[in-house]
Tab-separated table of C-alpha atoms and ligand atoms in Angstrom:
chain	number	residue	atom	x	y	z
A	1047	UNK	CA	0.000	0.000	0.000
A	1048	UNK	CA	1.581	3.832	-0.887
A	1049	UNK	CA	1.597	5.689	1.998
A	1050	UNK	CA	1.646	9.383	2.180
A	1051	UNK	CA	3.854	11.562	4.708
A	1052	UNK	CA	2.656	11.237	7.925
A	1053	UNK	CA	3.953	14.989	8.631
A	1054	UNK	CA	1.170	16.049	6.750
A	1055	UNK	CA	-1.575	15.245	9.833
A	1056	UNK	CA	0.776	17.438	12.044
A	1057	UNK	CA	-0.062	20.524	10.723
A	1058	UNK	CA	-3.178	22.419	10.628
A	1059	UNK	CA	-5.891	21.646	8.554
A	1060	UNK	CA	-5.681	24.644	6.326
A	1061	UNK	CA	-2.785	27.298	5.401
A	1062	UNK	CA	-4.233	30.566	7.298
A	1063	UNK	CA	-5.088	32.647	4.460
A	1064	UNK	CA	-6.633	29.919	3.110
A	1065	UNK	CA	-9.026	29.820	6.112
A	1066	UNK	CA	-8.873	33.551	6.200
A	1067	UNK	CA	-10.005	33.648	2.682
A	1068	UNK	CA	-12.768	30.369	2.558
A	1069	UNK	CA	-14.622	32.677	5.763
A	1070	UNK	CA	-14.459	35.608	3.529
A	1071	UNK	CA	-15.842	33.988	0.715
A	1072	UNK	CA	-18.629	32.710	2.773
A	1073	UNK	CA	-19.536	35.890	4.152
A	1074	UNK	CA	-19.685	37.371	0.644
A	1075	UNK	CA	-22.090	34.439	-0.808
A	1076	UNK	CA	-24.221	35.363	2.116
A	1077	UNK	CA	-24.166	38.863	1.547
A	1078	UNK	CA	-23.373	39.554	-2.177
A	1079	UNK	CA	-24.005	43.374	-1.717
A	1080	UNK	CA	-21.202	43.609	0.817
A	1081	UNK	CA	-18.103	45.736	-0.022
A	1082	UNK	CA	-15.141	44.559	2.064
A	1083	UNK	CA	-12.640	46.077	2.367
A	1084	UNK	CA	-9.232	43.723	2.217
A	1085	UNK	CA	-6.636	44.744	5.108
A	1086	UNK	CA	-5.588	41.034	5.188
A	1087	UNK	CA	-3.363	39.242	3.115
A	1088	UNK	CA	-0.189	40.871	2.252
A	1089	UNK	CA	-0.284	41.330	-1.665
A	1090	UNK	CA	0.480	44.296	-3.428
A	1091	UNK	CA	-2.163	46.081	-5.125
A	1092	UNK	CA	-0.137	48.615	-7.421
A	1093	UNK	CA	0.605	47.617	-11.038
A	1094	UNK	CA	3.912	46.332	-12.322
A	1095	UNK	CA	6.442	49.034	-12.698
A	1096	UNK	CA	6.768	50.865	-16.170
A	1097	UNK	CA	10.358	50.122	-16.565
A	1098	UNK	CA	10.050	46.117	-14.993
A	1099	UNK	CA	7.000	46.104	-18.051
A	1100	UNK	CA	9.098	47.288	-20.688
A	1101	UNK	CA	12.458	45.153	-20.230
A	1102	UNK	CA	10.275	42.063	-19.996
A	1103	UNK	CA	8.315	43.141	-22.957
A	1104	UNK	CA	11.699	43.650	-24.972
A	1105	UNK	CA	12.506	40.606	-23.421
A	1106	UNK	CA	9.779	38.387	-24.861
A	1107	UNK	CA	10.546	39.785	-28.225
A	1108	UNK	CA	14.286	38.437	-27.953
A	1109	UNK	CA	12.339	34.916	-27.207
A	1110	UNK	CA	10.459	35.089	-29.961
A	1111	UNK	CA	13.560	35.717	-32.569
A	1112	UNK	CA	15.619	32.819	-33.194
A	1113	UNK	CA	19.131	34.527	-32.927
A	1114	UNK	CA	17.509	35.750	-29.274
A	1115	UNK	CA	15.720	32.943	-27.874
A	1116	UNK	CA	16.989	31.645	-24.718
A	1117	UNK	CA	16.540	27.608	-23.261
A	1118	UNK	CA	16.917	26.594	-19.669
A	1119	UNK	CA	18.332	29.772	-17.667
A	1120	UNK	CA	21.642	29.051	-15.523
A	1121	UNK	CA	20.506	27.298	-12.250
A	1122	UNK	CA	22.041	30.239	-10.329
A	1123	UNK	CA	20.637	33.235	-12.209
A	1124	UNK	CA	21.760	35.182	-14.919
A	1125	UNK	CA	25.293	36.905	-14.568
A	1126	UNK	CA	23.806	40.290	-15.383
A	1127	UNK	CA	21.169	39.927	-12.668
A	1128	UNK	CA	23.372	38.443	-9.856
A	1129	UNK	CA	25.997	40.921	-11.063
A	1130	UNK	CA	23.247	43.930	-10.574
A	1131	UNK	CA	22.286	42.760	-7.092
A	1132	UNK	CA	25.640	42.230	-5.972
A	1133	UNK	CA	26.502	45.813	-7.005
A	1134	UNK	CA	23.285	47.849	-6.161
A	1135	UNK	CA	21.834	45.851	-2.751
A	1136	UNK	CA	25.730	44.909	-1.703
A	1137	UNK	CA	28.437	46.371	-2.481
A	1138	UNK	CA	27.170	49.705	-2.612
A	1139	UNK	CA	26.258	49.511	1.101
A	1140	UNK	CA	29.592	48.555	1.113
A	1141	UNK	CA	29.377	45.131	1.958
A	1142	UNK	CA	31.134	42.856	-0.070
A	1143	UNK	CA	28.997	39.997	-1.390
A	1144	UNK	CA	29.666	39.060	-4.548
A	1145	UNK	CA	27.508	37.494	-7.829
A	1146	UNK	CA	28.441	33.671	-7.584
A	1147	UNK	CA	27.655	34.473	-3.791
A	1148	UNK	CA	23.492	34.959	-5.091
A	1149	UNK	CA	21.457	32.319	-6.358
A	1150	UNK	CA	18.263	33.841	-7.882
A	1151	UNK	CA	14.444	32.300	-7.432
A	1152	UNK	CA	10.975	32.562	-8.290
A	1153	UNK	CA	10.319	33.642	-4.741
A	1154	UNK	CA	10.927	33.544	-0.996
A	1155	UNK	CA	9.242	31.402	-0.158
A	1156	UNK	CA	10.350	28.581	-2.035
A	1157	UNK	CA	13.860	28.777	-0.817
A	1158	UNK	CA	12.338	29.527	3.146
A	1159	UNK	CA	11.303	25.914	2.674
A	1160	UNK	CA	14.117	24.038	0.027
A	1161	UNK	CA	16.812	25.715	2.901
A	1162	UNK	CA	16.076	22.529	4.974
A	1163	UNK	CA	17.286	20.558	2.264
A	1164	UNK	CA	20.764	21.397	3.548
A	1165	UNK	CA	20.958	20.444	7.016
A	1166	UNK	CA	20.420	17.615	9.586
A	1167	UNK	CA	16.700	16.526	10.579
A	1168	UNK	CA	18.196	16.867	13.948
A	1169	UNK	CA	18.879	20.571	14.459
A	1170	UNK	CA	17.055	22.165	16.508
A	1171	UNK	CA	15.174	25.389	14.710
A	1172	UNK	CA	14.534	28.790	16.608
A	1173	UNK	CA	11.433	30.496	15.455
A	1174	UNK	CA	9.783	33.521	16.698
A	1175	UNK	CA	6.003	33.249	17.395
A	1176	UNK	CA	4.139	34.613	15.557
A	1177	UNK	CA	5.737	33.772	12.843
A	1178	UNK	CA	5.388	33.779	9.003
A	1179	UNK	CA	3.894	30.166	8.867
A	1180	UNK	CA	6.050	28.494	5.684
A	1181	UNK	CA	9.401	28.077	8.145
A	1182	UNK	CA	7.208	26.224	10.731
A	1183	UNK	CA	4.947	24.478	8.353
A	1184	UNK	CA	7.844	22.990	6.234
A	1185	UNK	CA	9.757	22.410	8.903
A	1186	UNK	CA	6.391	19.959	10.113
A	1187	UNK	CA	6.280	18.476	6.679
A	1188	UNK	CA	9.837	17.434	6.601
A	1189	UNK	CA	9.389	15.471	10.319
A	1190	UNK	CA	11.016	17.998	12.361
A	1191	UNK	CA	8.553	18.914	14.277
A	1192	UNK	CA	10.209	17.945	17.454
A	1193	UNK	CA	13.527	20.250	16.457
A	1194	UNK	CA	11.219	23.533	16.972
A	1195	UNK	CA	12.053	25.765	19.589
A	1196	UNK	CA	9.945	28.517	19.541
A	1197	UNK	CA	11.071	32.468	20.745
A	1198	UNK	CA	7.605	34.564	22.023
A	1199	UNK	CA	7.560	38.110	20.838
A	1200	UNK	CA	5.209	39.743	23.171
A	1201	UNK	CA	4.321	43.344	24.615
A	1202	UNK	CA	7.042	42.561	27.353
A	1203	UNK	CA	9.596	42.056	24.818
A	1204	UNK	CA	8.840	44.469	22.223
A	1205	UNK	CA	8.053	42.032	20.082
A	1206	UNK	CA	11.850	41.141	19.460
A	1207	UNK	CA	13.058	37.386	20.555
A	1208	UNK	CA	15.175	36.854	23.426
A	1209	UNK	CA	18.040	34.719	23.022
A	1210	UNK	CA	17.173	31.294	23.595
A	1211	UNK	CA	18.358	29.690	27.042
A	1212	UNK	CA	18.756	26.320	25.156
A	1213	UNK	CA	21.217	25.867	22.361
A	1214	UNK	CA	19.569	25.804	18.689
A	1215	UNK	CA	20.862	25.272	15.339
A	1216	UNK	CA	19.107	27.190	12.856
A	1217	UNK	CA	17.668	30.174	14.156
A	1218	UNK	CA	15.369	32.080	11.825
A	1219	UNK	CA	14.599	35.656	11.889
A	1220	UNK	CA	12.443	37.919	10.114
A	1221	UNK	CA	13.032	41.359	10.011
A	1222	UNK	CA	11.160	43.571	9.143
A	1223	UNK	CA	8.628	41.212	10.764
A	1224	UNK	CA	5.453	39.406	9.177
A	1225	UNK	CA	3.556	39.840	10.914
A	1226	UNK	CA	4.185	42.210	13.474
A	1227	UNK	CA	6.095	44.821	11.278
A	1228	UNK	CA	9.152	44.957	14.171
A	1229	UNK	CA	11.860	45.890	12.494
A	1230	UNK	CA	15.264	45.007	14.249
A	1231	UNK	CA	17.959	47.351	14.775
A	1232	UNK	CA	21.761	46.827	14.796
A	1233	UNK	CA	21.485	46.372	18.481
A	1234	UNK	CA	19.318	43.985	18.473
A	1235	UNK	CA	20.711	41.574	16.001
A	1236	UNK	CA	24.174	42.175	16.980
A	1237	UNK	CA	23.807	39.473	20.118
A	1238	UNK	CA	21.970	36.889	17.614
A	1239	UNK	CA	24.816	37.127	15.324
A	1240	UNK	CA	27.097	36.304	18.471
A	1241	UNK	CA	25.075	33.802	19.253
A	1242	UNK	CA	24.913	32.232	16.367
A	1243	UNK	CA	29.346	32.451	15.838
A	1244	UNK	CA	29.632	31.423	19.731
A	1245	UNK	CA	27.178	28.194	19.183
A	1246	UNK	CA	28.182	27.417	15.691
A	1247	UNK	CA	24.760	28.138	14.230
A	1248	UNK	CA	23.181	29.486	11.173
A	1249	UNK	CA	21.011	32.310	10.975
A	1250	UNK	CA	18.575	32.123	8.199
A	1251	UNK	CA	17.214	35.616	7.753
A	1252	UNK	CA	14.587	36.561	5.595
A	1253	UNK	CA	14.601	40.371	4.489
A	1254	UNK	CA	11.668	40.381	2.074
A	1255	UNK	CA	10.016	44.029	3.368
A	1256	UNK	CA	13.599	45.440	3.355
A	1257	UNK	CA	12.258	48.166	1.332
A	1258	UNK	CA	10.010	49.184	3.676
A	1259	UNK	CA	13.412	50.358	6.158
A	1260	UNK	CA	13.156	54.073	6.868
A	1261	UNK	CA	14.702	54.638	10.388
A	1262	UNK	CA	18.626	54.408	9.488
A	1263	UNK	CA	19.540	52.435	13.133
A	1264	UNK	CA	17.901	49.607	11.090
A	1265	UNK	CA	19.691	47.771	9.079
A	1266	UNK	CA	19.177	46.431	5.343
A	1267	UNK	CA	21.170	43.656	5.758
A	1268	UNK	CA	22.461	41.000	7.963
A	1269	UNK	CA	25.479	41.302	6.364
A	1270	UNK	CA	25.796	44.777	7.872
A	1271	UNK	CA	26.584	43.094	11.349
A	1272	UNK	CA	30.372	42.396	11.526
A	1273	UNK	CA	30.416	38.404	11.733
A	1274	UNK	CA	27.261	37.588	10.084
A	1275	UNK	CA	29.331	36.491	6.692
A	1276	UNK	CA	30.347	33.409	8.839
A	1277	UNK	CA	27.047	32.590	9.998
A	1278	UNK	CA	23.972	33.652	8.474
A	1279	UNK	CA	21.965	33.150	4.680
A	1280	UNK	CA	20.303	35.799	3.552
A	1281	UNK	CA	16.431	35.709	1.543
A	1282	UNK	CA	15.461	38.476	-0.897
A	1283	UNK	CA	12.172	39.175	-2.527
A	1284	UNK	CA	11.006	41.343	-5.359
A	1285	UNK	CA	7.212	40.716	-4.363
A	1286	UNK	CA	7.010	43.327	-1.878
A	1287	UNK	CA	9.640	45.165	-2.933
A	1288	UNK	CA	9.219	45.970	-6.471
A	1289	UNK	CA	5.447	44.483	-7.082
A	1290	UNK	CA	6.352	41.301	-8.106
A	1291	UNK	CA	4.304	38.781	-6.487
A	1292	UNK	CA	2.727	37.596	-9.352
A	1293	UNK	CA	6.190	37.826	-11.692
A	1294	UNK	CA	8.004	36.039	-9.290
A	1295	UNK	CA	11.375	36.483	-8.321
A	1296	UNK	CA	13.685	36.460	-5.358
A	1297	UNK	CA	17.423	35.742	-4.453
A	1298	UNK	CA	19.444	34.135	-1.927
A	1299	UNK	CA	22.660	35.413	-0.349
A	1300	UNK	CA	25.234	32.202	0.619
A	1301	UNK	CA	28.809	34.364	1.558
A	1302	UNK	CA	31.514	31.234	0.779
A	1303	UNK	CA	32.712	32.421	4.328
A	1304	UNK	CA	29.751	30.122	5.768
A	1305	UNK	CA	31.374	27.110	6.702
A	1306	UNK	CA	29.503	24.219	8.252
A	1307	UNK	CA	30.556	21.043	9.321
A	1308	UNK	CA	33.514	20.927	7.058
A	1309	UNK	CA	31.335	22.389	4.038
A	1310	UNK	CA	30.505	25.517	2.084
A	1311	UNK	CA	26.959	26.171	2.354
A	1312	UNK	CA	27.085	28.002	-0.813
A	1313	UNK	CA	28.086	24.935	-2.989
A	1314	UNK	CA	25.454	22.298	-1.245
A	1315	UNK	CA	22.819	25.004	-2.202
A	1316	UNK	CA	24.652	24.930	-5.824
A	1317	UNK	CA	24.191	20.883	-5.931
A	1318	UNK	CA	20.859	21.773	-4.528
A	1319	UNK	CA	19.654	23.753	-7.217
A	1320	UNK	CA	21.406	22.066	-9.809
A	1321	UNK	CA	19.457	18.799	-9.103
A	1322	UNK	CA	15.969	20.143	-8.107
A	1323	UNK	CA	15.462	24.058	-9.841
A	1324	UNK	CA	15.954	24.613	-13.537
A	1325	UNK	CA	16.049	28.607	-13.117
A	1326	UNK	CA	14.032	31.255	-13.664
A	1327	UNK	CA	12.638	32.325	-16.561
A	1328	UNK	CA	15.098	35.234	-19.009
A	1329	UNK	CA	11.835	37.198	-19.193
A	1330	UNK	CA	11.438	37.403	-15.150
A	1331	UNK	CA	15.178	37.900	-14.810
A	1332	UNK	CA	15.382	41.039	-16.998
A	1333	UNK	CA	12.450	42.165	-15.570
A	1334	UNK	CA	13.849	42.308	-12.213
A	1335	UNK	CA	17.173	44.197	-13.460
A	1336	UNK	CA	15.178	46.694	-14.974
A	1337	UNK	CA	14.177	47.503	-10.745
A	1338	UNK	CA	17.890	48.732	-10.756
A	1339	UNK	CA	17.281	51.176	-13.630
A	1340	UNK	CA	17.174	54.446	-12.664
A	1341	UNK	CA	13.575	54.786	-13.825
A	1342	UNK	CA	12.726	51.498	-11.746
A	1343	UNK	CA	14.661	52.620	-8.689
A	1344	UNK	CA	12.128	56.180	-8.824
A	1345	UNK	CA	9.037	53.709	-9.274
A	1346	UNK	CA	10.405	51.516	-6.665
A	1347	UNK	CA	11.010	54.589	-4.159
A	1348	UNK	CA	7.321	56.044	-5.247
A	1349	UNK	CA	5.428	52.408	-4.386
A	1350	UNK	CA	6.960	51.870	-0.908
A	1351	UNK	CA	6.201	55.264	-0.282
A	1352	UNK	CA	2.656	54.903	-1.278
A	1353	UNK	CA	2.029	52.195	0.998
A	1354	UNK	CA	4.218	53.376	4.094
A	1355	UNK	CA	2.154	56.693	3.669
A	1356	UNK	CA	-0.942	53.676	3.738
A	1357	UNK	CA	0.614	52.519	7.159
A	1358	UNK	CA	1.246	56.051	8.230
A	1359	UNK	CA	-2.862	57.088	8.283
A	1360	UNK	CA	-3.653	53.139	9.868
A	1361	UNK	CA	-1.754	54.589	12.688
A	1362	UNK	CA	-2.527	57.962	13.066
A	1363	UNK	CA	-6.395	56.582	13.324
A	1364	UNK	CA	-5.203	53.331	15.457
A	1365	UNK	CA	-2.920	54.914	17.415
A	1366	UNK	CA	-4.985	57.814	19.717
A	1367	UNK	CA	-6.906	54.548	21.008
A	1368	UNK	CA	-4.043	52.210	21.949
A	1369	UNK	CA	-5.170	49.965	18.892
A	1370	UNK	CA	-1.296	49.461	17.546
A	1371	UNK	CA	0.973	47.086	19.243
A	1372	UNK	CA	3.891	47.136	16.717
A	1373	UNK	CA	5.237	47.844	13.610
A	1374	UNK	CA	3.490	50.513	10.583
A	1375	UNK	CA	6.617	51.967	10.405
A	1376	UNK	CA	9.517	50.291	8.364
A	1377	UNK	CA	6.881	47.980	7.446
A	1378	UNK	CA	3.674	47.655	5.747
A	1379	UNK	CA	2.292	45.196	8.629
A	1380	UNK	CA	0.459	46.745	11.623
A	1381	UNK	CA	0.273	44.575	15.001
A	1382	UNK	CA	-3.306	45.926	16.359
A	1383	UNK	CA	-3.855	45.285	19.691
A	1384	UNK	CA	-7.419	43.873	20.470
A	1385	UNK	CA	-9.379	44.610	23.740
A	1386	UNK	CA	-8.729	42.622	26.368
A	1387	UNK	CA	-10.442	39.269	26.828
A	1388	UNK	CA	-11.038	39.558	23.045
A	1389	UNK	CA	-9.604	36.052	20.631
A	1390	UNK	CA	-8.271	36.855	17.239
A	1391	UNK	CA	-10.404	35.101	15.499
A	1392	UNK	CA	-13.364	36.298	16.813
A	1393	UNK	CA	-11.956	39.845	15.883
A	1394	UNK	CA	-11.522	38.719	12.787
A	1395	UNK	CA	-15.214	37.044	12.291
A	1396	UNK	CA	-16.922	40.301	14.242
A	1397	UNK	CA	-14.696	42.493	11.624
A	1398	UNK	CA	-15.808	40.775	8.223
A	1399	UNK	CA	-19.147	40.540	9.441
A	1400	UNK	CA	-20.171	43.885	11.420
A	1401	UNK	CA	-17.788	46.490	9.266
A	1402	UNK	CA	-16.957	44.398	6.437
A	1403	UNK	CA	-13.090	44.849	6.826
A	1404	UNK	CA	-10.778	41.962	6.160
A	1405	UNK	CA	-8.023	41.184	8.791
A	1406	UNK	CA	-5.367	38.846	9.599
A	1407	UNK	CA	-6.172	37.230	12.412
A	1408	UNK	CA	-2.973	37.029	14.982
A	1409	UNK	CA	-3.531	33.572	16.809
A	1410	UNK	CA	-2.681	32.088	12.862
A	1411	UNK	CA	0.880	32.930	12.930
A	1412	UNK	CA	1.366	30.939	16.413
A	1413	UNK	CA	0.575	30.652	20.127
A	1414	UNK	CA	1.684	34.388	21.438
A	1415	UNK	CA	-0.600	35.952	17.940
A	1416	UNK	CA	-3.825	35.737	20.376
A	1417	UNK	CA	-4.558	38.911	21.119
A	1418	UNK	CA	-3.746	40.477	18.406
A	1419	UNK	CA	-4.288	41.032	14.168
A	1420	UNK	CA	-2.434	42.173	11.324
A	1421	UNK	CA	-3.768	44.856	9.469
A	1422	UNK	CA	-1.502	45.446	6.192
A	1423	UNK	CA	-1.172	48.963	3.816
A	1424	UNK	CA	-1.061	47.327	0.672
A	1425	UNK	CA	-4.451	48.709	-0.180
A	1426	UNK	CA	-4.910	52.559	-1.310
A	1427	UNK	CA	-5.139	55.813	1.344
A	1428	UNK	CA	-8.936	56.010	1.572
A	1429	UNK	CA	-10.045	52.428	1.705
A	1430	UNK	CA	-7.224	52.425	4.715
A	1431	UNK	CA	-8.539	55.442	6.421
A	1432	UNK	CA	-12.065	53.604	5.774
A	1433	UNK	CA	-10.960	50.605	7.011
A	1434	UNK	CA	-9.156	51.468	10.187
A	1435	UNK	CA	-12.268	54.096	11.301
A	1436	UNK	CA	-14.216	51.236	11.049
A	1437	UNK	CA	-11.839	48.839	13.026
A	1438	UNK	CA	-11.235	51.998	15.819
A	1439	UNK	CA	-15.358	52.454	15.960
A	1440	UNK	CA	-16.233	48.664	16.526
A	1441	UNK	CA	-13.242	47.640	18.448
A	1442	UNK	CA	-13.360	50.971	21.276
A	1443	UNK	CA	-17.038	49.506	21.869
A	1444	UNK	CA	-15.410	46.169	23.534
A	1445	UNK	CA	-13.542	47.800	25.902
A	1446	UNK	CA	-9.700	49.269	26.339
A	1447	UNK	CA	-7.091	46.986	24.243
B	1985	PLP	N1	9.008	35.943	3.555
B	1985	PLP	C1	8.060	36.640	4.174
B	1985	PLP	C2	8.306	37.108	5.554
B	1985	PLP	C3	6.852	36.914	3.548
B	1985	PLP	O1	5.911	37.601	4.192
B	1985	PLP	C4	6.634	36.447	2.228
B	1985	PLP	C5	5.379	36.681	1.537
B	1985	PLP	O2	4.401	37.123	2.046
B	1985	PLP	C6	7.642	35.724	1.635
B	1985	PLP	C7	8.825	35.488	2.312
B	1985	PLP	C8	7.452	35.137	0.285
B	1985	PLP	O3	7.855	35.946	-0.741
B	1985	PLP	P1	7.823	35.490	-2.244
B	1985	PLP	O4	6.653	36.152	-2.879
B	1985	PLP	O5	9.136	35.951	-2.783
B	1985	PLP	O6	7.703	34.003	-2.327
C-alpha cells in the first residue's frame, strides 16, 4: 500500500489565508451586496512598474527571434542579474557579497522551505512566534517537528526574541517582521549574530520588506553586522519590494565564508539547485534588473512610499486609542492590539461581518498571535482610512485593548 507523509496530519488543517479567505468567501455568498474592504493578506495592489514592463516586454521579443531565444536559464541566475544585485543591494552599502555568492528564485518562499534541504533533521530550529507560517509548516512536513524551539515576541519584549536559554541550530529571523512589522535594529541583532558564531549556528534571515526600512539604526542587511558572513543566509524578494508577487522572483545570499561542518553552504545550495530548480525564466530575470534602472529605482522609491504613507494614516487613526501594538513603520504590517479578553479570530469574524473589513487574524501565525491582528497597507489611502475608522469604531465599543 503507498503511503503518504505522515507529517502532513501534524499541521493544521488549512494554510491561514486559506481559512482567512474560505470565511471571507462565505460571508460574501451570504451577503453579495457587501463591499469589504481587504486589510488582510499581504499582496500588493499597485501595477507592475513601467520600466520592470518594458524590459520584460523587450525581453519576450528576444524569445520570440531565433538569434535571441533563450533555453533553460543558468541554475544560479543570470550573470547580469546576480551581477546587478551584488553591485546595487551589496556592495554599494559597502558590503562585499559578490555574484556567484546569489542564487536567484521565483520567490521567498520557495527557498524559506528548500533551505532545509541542507541540514540535519536533527537541528534544533529557533522560530519567533508569531511567525510567518512556511518556516514552521515545512519544517512539520519534513518530520522535524520535534527540532522547533519557539522564541515569544510579546508586549514585554517588544516584540523582538530573546536569546534562547537552550542551544539551537538554525535560528530564523524575520526582520522587518510578518507579521508584526518589528523591524530590528543593529542592536538587536548584533547578540543573535554572536550567538549564532559562539554556538556554531546558522542564521537564516529573511529580508523580504527590506524596502520598507526608513529609520537608518535599522539595518538592510544582515550582512551589515560584523560576523554575520560566517554565519547567516540571507532571503530576498522582489514581491514586496518591487510588485512582483505575481512575476516572481527572489534571491538568496550564501557568503563562501559560511562554513559548516567541514562544508561551504554556498556549494550544497549549488548541488541543490542544480538537481531540483531549472532557473528562472530570461523574461522574469530582466524584468527584475530593470528595478535597478534608474527609472525602476524612482518607481520603486514612489510604491513603498505609497504604501508606508498607507501605514502612516492606519496609525494615526489606530494609534490615539491604543489599537497598535507594533510595527506601521519600516513595514507595511500593523500589530493591532485587540481589547482585552477579546480572541483573534473572533476579531476577525466580528470584523468581516459587522464592518466588512478583512483582517489577519494574529492567533494564525502561532501561540503568542492571540490577542492580536495584522492589518496590512497594501491597499490605497482612503479604503485604509475607511478601514481602520471602522476597526477603531467597533473595536473601542469592547472595551480598552
Ligand atoms: N518571507 C516573508 C516574511 C513573507 O511575508 C513572504 C510573503 O508574504 C515571503 C517570504 C514570500 O515571498 P515570495 O513572494 O518571494 O515568495
Amino acid at each position: 500500500m503507498t503511503k503518504i507523509n505522515p507529517n502532513f496530519q501534524l499541521l493544521a488543517n488549512n494554510y491561514l489565508f486559506a481559512e482567512t479567505a474560505s470565511r471571507k468567501k462565505k460571508f460574501q455568498l451570504a451577503h453579495p451586496e457587501a463591499k469589504l474592504i481587504p486589510m488582510g493578506i499581504g499582496d500588493v495592489t499597485l501595477p507592475v512598474f513601467p520600466s520592470v514592463v518594458a524590459a520584460m516586454q523587450k525581453a519576450v521579443a528576444e524569445m520570440g527571434r531565433a538569434e535571441t531565444m533563450r533555453g533553460y536559464a543558468p541554475e544560479q541566475g543570470y550573470d547580469f542579474l546576480r551581477e546587478k544585485i551584488a553591485g546595487e543591494a551589496y556592495q554599494k552599502r559597502g558590503l562585499a557579497i559578490t555574484a556567484d555568492e546569489i542564487f536567484i528564485s521565483d520567490g521567498a518562499k520557495s527557498d524559506c522551505s528548500n533551505i532545509l534541504d541542507l541540514f540535519d533533521g536533527n537541528n534544533k530550529i529557533a522560530l519567533c512566534d508569531p511567525i510567518y507560517p512556511v518556516y514552521m509548516d515545512t519544517a512539520i512536513l519534513t518530520g522535524r517537528r520535534e527540532q522547533l524551539v519557539f522564541l515569544p515576541c510579546m508586549e514585554e519584549n517588544g516584540f523582538w526574541p530573546d536569546i534562547p536559554k537552550e542551544k539551537v541550530d538554525l535560528i530564523w529571523i524575520c526582520s522587518p517582521n510578518n507579521p508584526t512589522g518589528c523591524a530590528a535594529t543593529r542592536e538587536q541583532l548584533r547578540p543573535w549574530v554572536d550567538y549564532a558564531l559562539k554556538n556554531d549556528a546558522v542564521i537564516l534571515f529573511d529580508g523580504a520588506y527590506e524596502a520598507f526600512i526608513t529609520r537608518p539604526e535599522v539595518p538592510h542587511s544582515i550582512y551589515e553586522i560584523p560576523g554575520a558572513e560566517k554565519c547567516a543566509i540571507e532571503f530576498r524578494s522582489f514581491s514586496k519590494t518591487a510588485g512582483f508577487t505575481g512575476v516572481r522572483c527572489a534571491y538568496t545570499v550564501f557568503p563562501k565564508t559560511l562554513v559548516k561542518d567541514g562544508a561551504v553552504l554556498r556549494d550544497l545550495w549549488f548541488r541543490r539547485q542544480s538537481t531540483k530548480f531549472n532557473g528562472v525564466s530570461y523574461i522574469v530575470q530582466r524584468g527584475a534588473e530593470a528595478v535597478f534602472s534608474e527609472d525602476g529605482q524612482q518607481e520603486q522609491e514612489a510604491a513603498i512610499g505609497y504604501y508606508l504613507e498607507n501605514a502612516r494614516i492606519a496609525r494615526l487613526i489606530l494609534e490615539p486609542l491604543g489599537l497598535v501594538a507594533c510595527g506601521g513603520e519600516d513595514s507595511p504590517y500593523t500589530w493591532i492590539r485587540l481589547p482585552k479578553g477579546m480572541d483573534s479570530w473572533s476579531a476577525f469574524d466580528l470584523l468581516l461581518e459587522k464592518v466588512h473589513v478583512v483582517t489577519t487574524p494574529g492567533a494564525g501565525f502561532g501561540r503568542c498571535g492571540e490577542g492580536y491582528l495584522r492589518i496590512t497597507a497594501f491597499g490605497n489611502p482612503e479604503d485604509t482610512a475607511e478601514a481602520c475608522r471602522r476597526i477603531a469604531e467597533l473595536l473601542s465599543r469592547y472595551g480598552k485593548a
